[in-house]
GROMACS .gro file of C-alpha atoms in nm:
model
  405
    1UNK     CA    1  -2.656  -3.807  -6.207
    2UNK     CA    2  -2.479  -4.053  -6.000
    3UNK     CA    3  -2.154  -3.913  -6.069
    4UNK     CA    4  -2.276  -3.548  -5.963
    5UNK     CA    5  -2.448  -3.745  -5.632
    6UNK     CA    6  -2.113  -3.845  -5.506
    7UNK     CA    7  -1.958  -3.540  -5.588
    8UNK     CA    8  -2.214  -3.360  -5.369
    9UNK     CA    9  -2.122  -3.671  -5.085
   10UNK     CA   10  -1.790  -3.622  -5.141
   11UNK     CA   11  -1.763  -3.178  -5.042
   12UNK     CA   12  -2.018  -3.280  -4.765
   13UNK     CA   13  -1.771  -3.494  -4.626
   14UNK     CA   14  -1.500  -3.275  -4.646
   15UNK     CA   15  -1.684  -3.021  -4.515
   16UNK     CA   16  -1.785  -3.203  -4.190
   17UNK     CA   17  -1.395  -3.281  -4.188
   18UNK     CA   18  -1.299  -2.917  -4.174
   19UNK     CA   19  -1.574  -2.819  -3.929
   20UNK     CA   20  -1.458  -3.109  -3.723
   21UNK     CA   21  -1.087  -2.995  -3.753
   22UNK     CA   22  -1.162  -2.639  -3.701
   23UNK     CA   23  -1.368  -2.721  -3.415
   24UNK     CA   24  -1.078  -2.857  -3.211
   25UNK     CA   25  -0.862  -2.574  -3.317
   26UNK     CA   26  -1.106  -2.387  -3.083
   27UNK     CA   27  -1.024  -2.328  -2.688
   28UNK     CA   28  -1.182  -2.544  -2.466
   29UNK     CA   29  -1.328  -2.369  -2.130
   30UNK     CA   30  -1.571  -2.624  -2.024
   31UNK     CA   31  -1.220  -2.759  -1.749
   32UNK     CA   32  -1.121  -2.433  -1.697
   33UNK     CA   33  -1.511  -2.344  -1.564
   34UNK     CA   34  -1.547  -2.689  -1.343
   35UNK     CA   35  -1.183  -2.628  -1.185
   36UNK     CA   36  -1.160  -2.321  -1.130
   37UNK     CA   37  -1.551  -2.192  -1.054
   38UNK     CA   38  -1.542  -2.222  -0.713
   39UNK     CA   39  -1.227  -1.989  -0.615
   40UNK     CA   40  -1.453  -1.712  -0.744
   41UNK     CA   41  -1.669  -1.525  -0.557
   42UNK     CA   42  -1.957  -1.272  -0.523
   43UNK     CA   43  -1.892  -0.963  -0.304
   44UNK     CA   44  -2.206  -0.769  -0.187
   45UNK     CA   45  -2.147  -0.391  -0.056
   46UNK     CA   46  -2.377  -0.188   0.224
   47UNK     CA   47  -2.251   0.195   0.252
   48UNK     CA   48  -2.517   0.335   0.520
   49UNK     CA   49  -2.529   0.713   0.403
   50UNK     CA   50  -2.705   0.988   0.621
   51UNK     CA   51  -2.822   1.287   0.365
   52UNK     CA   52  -3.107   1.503   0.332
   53UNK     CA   53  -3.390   1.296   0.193
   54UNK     CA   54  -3.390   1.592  -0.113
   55UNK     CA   55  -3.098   1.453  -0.233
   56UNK     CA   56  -3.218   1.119  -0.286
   57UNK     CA   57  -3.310   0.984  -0.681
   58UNK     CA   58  -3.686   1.067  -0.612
   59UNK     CA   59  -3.872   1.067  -0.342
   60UNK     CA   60  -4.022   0.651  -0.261
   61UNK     CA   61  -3.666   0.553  -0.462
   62UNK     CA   62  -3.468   0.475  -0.114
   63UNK     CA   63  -3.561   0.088  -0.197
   64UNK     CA   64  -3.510   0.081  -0.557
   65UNK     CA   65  -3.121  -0.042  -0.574
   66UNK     CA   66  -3.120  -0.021  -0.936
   67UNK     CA   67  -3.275   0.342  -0.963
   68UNK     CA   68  -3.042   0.434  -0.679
   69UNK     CA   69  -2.731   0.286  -0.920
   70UNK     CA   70  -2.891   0.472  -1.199
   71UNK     CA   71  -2.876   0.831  -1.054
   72UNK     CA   72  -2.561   0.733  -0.907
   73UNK     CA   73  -2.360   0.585  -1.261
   74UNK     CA   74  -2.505   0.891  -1.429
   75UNK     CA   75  -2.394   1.113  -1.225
   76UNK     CA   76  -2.754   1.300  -1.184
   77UNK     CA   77  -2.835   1.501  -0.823
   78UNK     CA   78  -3.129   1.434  -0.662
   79UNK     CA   79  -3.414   1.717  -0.714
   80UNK     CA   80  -3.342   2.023  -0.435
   81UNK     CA   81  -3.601   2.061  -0.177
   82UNK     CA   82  -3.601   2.336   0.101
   83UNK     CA   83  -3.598   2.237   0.437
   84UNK     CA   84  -3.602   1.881   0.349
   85UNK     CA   85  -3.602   1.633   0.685
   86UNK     CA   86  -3.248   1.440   0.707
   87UNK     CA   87  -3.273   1.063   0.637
   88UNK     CA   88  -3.075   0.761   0.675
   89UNK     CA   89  -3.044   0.477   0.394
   90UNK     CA   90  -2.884   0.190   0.237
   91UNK     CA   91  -2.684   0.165  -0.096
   92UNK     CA   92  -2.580  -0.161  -0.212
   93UNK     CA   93  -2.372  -0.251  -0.497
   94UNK     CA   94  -2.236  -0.588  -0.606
   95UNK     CA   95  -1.886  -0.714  -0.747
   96UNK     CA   96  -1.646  -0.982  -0.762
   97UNK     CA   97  -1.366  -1.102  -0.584
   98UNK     CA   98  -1.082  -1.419  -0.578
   99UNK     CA   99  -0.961  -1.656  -0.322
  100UNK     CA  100  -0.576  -1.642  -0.269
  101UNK     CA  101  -0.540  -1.852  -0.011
  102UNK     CA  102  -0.746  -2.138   0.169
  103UNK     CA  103  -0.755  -1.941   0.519
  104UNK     CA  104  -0.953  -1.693   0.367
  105UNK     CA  105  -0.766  -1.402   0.231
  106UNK     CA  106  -0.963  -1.240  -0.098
  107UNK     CA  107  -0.858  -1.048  -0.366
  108UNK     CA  108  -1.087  -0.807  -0.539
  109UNK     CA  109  -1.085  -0.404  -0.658
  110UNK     CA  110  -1.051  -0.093  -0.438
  111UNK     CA  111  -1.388   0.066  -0.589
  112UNK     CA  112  -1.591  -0.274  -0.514
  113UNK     CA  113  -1.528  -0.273  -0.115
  114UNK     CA  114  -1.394   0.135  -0.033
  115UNK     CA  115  -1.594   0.311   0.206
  116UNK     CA  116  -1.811   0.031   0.270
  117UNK     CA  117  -2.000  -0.055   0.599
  118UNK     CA  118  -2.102  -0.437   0.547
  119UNK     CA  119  -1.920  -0.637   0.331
  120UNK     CA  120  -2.102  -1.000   0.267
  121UNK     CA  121  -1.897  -1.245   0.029
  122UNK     CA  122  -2.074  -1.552  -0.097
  123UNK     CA  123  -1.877  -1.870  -0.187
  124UNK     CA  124  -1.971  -2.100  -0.506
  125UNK     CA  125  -2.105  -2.308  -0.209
  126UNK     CA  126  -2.405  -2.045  -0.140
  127UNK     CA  127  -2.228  -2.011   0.208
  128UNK     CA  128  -2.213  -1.626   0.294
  129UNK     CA  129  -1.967  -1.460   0.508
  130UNK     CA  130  -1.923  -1.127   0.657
  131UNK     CA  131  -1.598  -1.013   0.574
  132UNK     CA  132  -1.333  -0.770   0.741
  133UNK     CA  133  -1.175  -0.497   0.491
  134UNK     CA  134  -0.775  -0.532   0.492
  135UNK     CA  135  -0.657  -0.264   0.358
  136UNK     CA  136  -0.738  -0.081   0.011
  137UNK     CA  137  -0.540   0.105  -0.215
  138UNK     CA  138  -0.708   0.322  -0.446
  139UNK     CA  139  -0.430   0.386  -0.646
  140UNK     CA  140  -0.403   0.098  -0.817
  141UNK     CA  141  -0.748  -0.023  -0.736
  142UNK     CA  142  -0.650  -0.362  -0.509
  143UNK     CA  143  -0.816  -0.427  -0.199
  144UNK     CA  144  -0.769  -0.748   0.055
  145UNK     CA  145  -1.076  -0.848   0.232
  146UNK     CA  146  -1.084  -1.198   0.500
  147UNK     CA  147  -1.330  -1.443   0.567
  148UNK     CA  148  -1.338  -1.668   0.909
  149UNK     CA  149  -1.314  -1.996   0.686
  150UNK     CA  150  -1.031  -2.244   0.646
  151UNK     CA  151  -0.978  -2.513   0.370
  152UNK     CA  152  -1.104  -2.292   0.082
  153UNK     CA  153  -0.993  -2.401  -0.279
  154UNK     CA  154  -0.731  -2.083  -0.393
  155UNK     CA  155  -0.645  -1.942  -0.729
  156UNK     CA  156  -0.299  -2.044  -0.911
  157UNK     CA  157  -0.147  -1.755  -1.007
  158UNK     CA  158  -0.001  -1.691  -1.325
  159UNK     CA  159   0.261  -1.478  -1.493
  160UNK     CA  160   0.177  -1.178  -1.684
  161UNK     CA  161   0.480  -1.098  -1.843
  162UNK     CA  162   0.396  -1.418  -1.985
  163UNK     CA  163   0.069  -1.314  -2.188
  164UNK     CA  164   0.067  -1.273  -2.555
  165UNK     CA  165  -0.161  -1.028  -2.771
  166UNK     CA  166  -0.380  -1.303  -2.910
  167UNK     CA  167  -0.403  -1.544  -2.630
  168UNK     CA  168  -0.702  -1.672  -2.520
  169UNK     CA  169  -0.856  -1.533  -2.214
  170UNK     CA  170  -1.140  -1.641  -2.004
  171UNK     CA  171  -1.303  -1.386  -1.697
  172UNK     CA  172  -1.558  -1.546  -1.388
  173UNK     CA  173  -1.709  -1.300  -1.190
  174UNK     CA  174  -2.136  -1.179  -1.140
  175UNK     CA  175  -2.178  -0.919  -1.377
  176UNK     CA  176  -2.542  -0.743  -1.307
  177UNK     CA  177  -2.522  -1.050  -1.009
  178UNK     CA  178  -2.577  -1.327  -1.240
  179UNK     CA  179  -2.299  -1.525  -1.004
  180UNK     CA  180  -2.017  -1.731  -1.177
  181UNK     CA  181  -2.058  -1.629  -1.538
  182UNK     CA  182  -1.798  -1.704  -1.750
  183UNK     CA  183  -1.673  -1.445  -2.048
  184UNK     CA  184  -1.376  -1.549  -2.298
  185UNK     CA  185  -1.212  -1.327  -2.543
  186UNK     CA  186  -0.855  -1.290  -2.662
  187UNK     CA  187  -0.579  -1.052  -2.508
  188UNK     CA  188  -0.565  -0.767  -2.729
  189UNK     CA  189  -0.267  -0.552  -2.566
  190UNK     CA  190  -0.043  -0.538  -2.285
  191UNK     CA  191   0.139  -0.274  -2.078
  192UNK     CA  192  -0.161   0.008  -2.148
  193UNK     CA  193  -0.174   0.325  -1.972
  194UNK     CA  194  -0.470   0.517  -1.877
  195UNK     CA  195  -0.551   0.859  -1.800
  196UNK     CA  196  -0.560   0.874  -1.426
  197UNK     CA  197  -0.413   0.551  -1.403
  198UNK     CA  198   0.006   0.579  -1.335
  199UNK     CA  199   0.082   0.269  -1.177
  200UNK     CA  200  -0.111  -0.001  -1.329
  201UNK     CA  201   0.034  -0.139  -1.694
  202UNK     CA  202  -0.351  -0.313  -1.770
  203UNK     CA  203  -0.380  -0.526  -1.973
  204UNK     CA  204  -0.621  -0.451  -2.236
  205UNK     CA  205  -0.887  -0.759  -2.375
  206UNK     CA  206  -1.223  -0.775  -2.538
  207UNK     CA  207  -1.333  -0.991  -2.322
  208UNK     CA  208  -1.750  -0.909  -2.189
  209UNK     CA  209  -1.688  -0.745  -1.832
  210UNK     CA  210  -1.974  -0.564  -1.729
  211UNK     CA  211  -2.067  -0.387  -1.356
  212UNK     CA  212  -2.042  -0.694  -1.162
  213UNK     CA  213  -1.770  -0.844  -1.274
  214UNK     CA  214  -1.545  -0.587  -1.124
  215UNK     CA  215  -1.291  -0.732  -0.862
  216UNK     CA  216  -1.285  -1.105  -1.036
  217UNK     CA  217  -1.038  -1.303  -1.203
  218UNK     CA  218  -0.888  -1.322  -1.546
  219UNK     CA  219  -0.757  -1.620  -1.630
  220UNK     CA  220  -0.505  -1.788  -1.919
  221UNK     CA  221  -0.615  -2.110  -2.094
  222UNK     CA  222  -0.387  -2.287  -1.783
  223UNK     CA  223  -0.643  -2.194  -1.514
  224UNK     CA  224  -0.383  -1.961  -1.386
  225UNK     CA  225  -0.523  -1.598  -1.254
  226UNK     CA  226  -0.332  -1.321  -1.480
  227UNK     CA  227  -0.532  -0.993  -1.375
  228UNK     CA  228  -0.844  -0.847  -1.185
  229UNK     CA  229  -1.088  -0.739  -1.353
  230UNK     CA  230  -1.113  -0.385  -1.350
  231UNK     CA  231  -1.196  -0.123  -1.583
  232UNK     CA  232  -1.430  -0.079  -1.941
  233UNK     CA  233  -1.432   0.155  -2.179
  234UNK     CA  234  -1.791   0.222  -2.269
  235UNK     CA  235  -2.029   0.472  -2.372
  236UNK     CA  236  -2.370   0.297  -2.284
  237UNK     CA  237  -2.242   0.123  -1.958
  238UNK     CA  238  -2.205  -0.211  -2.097
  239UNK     CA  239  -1.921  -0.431  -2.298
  240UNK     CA  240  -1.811  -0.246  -2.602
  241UNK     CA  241  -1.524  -0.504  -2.633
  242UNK     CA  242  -1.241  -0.256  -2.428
  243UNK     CA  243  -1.223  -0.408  -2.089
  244UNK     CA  244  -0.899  -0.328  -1.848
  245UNK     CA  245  -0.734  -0.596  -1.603
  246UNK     CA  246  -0.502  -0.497  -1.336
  247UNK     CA  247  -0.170  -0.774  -1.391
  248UNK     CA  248  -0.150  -0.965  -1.102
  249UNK     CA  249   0.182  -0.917  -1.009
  250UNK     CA  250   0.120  -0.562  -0.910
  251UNK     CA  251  -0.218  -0.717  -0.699
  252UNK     CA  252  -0.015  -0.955  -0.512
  253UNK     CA  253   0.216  -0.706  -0.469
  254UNK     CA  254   0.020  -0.484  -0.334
  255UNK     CA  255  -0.230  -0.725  -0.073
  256UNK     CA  256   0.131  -0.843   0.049
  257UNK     CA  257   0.212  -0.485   0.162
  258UNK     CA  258  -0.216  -0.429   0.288
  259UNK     CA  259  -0.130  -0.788   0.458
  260UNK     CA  260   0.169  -0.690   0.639
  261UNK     CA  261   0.081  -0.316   0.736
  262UNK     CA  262  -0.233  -0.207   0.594
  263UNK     CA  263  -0.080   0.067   0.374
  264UNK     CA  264   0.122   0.110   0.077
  265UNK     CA  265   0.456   0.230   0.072
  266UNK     CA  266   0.609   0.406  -0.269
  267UNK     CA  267   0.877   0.594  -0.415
  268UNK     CA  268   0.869   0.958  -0.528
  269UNK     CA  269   1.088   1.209  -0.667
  270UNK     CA  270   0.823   1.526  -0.675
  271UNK     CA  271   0.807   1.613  -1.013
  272UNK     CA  272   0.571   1.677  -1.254
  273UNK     CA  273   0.610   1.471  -1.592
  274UNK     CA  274   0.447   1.521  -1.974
  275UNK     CA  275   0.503   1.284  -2.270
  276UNK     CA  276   0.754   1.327  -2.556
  277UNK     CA  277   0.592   1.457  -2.890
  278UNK     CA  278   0.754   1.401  -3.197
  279UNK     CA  279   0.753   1.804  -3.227
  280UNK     CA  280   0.945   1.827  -2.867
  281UNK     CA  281   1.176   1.530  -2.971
  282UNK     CA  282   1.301   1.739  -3.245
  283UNK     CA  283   1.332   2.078  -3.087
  284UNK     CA  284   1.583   1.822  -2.818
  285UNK     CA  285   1.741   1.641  -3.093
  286UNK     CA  286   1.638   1.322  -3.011
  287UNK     CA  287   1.582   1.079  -3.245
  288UNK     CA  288   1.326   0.909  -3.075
  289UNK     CA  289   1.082   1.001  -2.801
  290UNK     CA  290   1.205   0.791  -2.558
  291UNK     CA  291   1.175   0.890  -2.212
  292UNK     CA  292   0.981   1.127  -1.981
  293UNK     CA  293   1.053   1.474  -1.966
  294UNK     CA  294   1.083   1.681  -1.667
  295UNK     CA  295   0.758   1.959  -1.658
  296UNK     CA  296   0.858   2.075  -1.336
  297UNK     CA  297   1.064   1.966  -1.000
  298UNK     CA  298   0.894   2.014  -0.647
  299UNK     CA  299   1.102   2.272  -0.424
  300UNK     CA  300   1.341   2.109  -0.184
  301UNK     CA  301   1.176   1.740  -0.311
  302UNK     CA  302   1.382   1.443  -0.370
  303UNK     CA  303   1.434   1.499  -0.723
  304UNK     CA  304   1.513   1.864  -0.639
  305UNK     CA  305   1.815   1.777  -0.383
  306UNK     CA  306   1.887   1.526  -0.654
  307UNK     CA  307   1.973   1.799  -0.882
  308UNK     CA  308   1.704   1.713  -1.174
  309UNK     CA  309   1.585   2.002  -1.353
  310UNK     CA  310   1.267   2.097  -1.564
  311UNK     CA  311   1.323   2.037  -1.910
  312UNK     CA  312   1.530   1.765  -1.857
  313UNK     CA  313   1.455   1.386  -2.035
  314UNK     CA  314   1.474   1.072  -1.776
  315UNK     CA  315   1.516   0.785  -2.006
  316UNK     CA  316   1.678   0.562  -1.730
  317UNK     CA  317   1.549   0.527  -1.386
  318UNK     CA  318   1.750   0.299  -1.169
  319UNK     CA  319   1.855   0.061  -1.451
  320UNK     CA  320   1.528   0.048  -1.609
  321UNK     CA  321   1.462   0.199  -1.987
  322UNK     CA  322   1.224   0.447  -2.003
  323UNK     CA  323   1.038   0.440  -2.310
  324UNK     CA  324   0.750   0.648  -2.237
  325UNK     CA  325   0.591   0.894  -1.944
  326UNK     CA  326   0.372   0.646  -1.841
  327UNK     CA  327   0.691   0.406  -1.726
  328UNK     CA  328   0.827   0.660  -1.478
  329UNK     CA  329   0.556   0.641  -1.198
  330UNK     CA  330   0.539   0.288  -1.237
  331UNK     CA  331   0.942   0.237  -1.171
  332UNK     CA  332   0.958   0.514  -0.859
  333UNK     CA  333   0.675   0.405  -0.718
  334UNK     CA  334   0.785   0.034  -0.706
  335UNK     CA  335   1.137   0.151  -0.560
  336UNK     CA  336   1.203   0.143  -0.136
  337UNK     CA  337   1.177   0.535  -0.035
  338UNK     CA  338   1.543   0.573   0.099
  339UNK     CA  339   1.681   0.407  -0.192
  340UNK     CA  340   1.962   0.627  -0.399
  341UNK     CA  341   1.848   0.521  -0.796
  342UNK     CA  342   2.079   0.634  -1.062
  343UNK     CA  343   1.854   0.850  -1.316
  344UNK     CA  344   2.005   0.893  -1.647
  345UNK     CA  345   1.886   1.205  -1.801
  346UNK     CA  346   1.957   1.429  -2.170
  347UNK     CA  347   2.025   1.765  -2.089
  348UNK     CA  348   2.078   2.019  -2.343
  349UNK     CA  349   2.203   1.745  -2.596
  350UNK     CA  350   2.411   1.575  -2.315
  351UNK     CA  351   2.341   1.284  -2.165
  352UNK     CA  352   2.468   1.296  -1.784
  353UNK     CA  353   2.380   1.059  -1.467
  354UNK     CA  354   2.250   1.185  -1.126
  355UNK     CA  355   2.195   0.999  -0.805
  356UNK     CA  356   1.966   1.107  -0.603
  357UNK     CA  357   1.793   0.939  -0.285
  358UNK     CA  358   1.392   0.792  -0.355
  359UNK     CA  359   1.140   1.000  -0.049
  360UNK     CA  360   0.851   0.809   0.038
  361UNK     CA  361   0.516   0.901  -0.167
  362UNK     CA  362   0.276   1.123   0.097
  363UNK     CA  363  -0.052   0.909   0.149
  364UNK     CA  364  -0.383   0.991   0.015
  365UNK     CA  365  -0.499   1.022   0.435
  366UNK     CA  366  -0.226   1.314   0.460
  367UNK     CA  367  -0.291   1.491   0.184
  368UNK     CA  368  -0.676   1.520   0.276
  369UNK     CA  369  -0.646   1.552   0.656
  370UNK     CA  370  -0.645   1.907   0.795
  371UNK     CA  371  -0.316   1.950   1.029
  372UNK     CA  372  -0.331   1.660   1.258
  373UNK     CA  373  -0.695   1.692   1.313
  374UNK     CA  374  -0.942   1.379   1.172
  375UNK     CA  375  -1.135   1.533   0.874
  376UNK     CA  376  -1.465   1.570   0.948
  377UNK     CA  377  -1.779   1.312   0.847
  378UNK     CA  378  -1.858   1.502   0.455
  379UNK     CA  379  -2.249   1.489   0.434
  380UNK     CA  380  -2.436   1.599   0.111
  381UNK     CA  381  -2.605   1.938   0.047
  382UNK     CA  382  -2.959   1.995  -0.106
  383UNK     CA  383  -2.829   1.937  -0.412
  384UNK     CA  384  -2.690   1.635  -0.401
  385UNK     CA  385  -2.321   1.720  -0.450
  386UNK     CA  386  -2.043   1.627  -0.086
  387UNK     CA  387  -1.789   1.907  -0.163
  388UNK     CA  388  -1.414   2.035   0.004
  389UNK     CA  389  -1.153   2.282  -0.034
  390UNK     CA  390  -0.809   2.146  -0.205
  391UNK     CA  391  -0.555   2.073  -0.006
  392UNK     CA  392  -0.193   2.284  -0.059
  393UNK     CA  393  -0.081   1.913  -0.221
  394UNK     CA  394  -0.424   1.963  -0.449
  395UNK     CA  395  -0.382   2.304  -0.583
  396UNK     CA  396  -0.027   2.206  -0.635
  397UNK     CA  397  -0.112   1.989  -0.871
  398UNK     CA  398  -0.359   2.216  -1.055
  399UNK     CA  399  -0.076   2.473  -1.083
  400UNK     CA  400  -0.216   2.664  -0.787
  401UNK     CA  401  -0.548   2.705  -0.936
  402UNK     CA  402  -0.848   2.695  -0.698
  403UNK     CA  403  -1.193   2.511  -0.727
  404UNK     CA  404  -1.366   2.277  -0.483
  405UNK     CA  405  -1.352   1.885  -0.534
   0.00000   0.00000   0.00000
């Protein structure tokens, strides 16, 4: 009995060993949290819309935020009325956002702060400030906002290219408005494209982001920002473990350029790119599929002049590999418009260099305006639904097909 006592002592022991060693095998966020907690902040959004009050949620809902987000998320009109009285209200959403330097400047996403009216930002202090919008860019989903306040603590910012799949990652923002929660997961792949998305390499994680936490930080186990915060994949509208963070390379990029001008300036060739199949690699006798191939070329566009032609494969761009479609947009658009890039290409089996000079990418304002003339204030039928004729640049891209957006 005492023999089979000790034995029992002795696993217990090891036991509490291994738990003990295992335990500070574990990541430790508890310095990460007290640092860096108060760089973070909470962004709250006022959009003052003028619609008919039948194409509200319900009638009595103007109040109720979180019905209001409800109809909105879902994507569900309000119920049609005839000769319904027109009515002015408030929506308010909430998201997050990152100092990036002490004098104020804040870092946080396009869809948190666009087409707002009020934008209040409140610091881990519970001081609130009203903040001026410096420039957005939808594109890749970055927006610079200020605040009148000096000697605020800023982020250190980190290096993405540094990231491994498997590190340890840790997000701050106020998802549902619970301010400063902190969410840790592991990075679980780098360089990802999504549909819609051609200039942002996310990084993928499974750490929980939910609405909220849009617009805040990422950050490595060094307390060094990586990425914002910025997309899930989800099918009930919370975590499912696929959450999307813009690097932050291409943010800082990006506010630099909102900083200095307000706008964005890019590269663009006007063409029209699809991804290499295995099935079209053969058909070119490739033995890979490497590269982007040429769909179509814009008349008299850069790439045009350039002499690229459709079916041809880019699988250089200015001294930069092209591996798949997805890398294309994301090397012309970070080259200076005016710039003569050297695009190697395979053409019928032969591989052949062109130089041709970079345009400048046209704007999102100039492709919606009409002529030179502001476009006019959209406001929302009885239904619900703010609709426009495509532009020429629209239709273009739809193959000349029409429809209304």
């Amino acid at each position: 009995m005492l023999r089979n006592w000790f034995a029992v002592v002795g696993f217990s022991l090891v036991a509490v060993m291994n738990t003990t060693a295992y335990a500070k095998d574990l990541p430790d966020f508890t310095e990460l949290a007290e640092k860096h907690g108060a760089e973070v902040v909470n962004i709250s959004v006022t959009q003052n819309v003028h619609a008919d009050a039948s194409a509200m949620p319900f009638p009595g809902m103007e109040g109720d935020e979180q019905m209001q987000e409800f109809f909105k998320r879902f994507g569900i009109p309000g119920m049609p009325g005839q000769g319904a009285p027109q009515q002015d209200y408030k929506s308010q959403s909430l998201g997050s956002g990152f100092i990036i330097s002490s004098d104020g400047y804040i870092l946080t996403n396009a869809h948190v702060v666009n087409a707002a009216d009020e934008v209040i930002v409140k610091l881990f202090d519970k001081r609130e400030f009203k903040a001026k919008i410096i420039g957005v860019d939808k594109r890749t989903d970055v927006a610079l906002v200020k605040i009148e306040a000096t000697g605020l603590p800023k982020v250190n910012v980190g290096d993405p290219a540094k990231l491994k799949v498997g590190e340890w990652v840790a997000a701050i923002g106020s998802p549902f408005g619970l301010e400063n929660t902190m969410t840790a997961g592991i990075v679980s792949a780098k360089g990802r494209a999504l549909p819609q998305e051609n200039f942002v390499p996310f990084i993928q994680t499974d750490v929980a982001i939910n609405p909220g936490n849009s617009g805040g930080p990422l950050f490595n186990l060094a307390g060094e920002v990586v990425g914002i915060n910025s997309q899930i994949y989800s099918r009930s509208g919370g975590s499912m473990g696929l959450s999307f963070s813009i690097p932050i390379d291409v943010a800082i990029d990006i506010s630099n350029q909102l900083k200095a001008s307000g706008k964005i300036t890019r590269g663009w060739l006007g063409i029209a790119i699809q991804e290499i199949t295995k099935e079209l690699a053969e058909s070119f006798g490739m033995k890979n599929t490497n590269g982007a191939l040429v769909a179509s070329v814009e008349k008299n566009g850069p790439a045009d002049k350039g002499g690229l032609e459709a079916g041809d494969v880019i699988t250089k761009f200015d001294g930069k590999a092209i591996l798949t479609s997805a890398d294309l947009p994301r090397a012309v658009g970070a080259t200076k418009p005016g710039k003569v890039a050297a695009v190697e290409v395979l053409r019928k089996g032969a591989v052949k260099t062109l130089n041709m000079g970079v345009g400048e990418m046209p704007s999102e304002t100039a492709e919606t305006a009409q002529g030179n003339k502001p476009a006019p204030k959209a406001e929302a039928n009885k239904i619900g639904l703010t609709l426009k004729e495509l532009t020429p640049q629209q239709k273009k891209k739809l193959n000349g097909k029409n429809g209304l957006l």
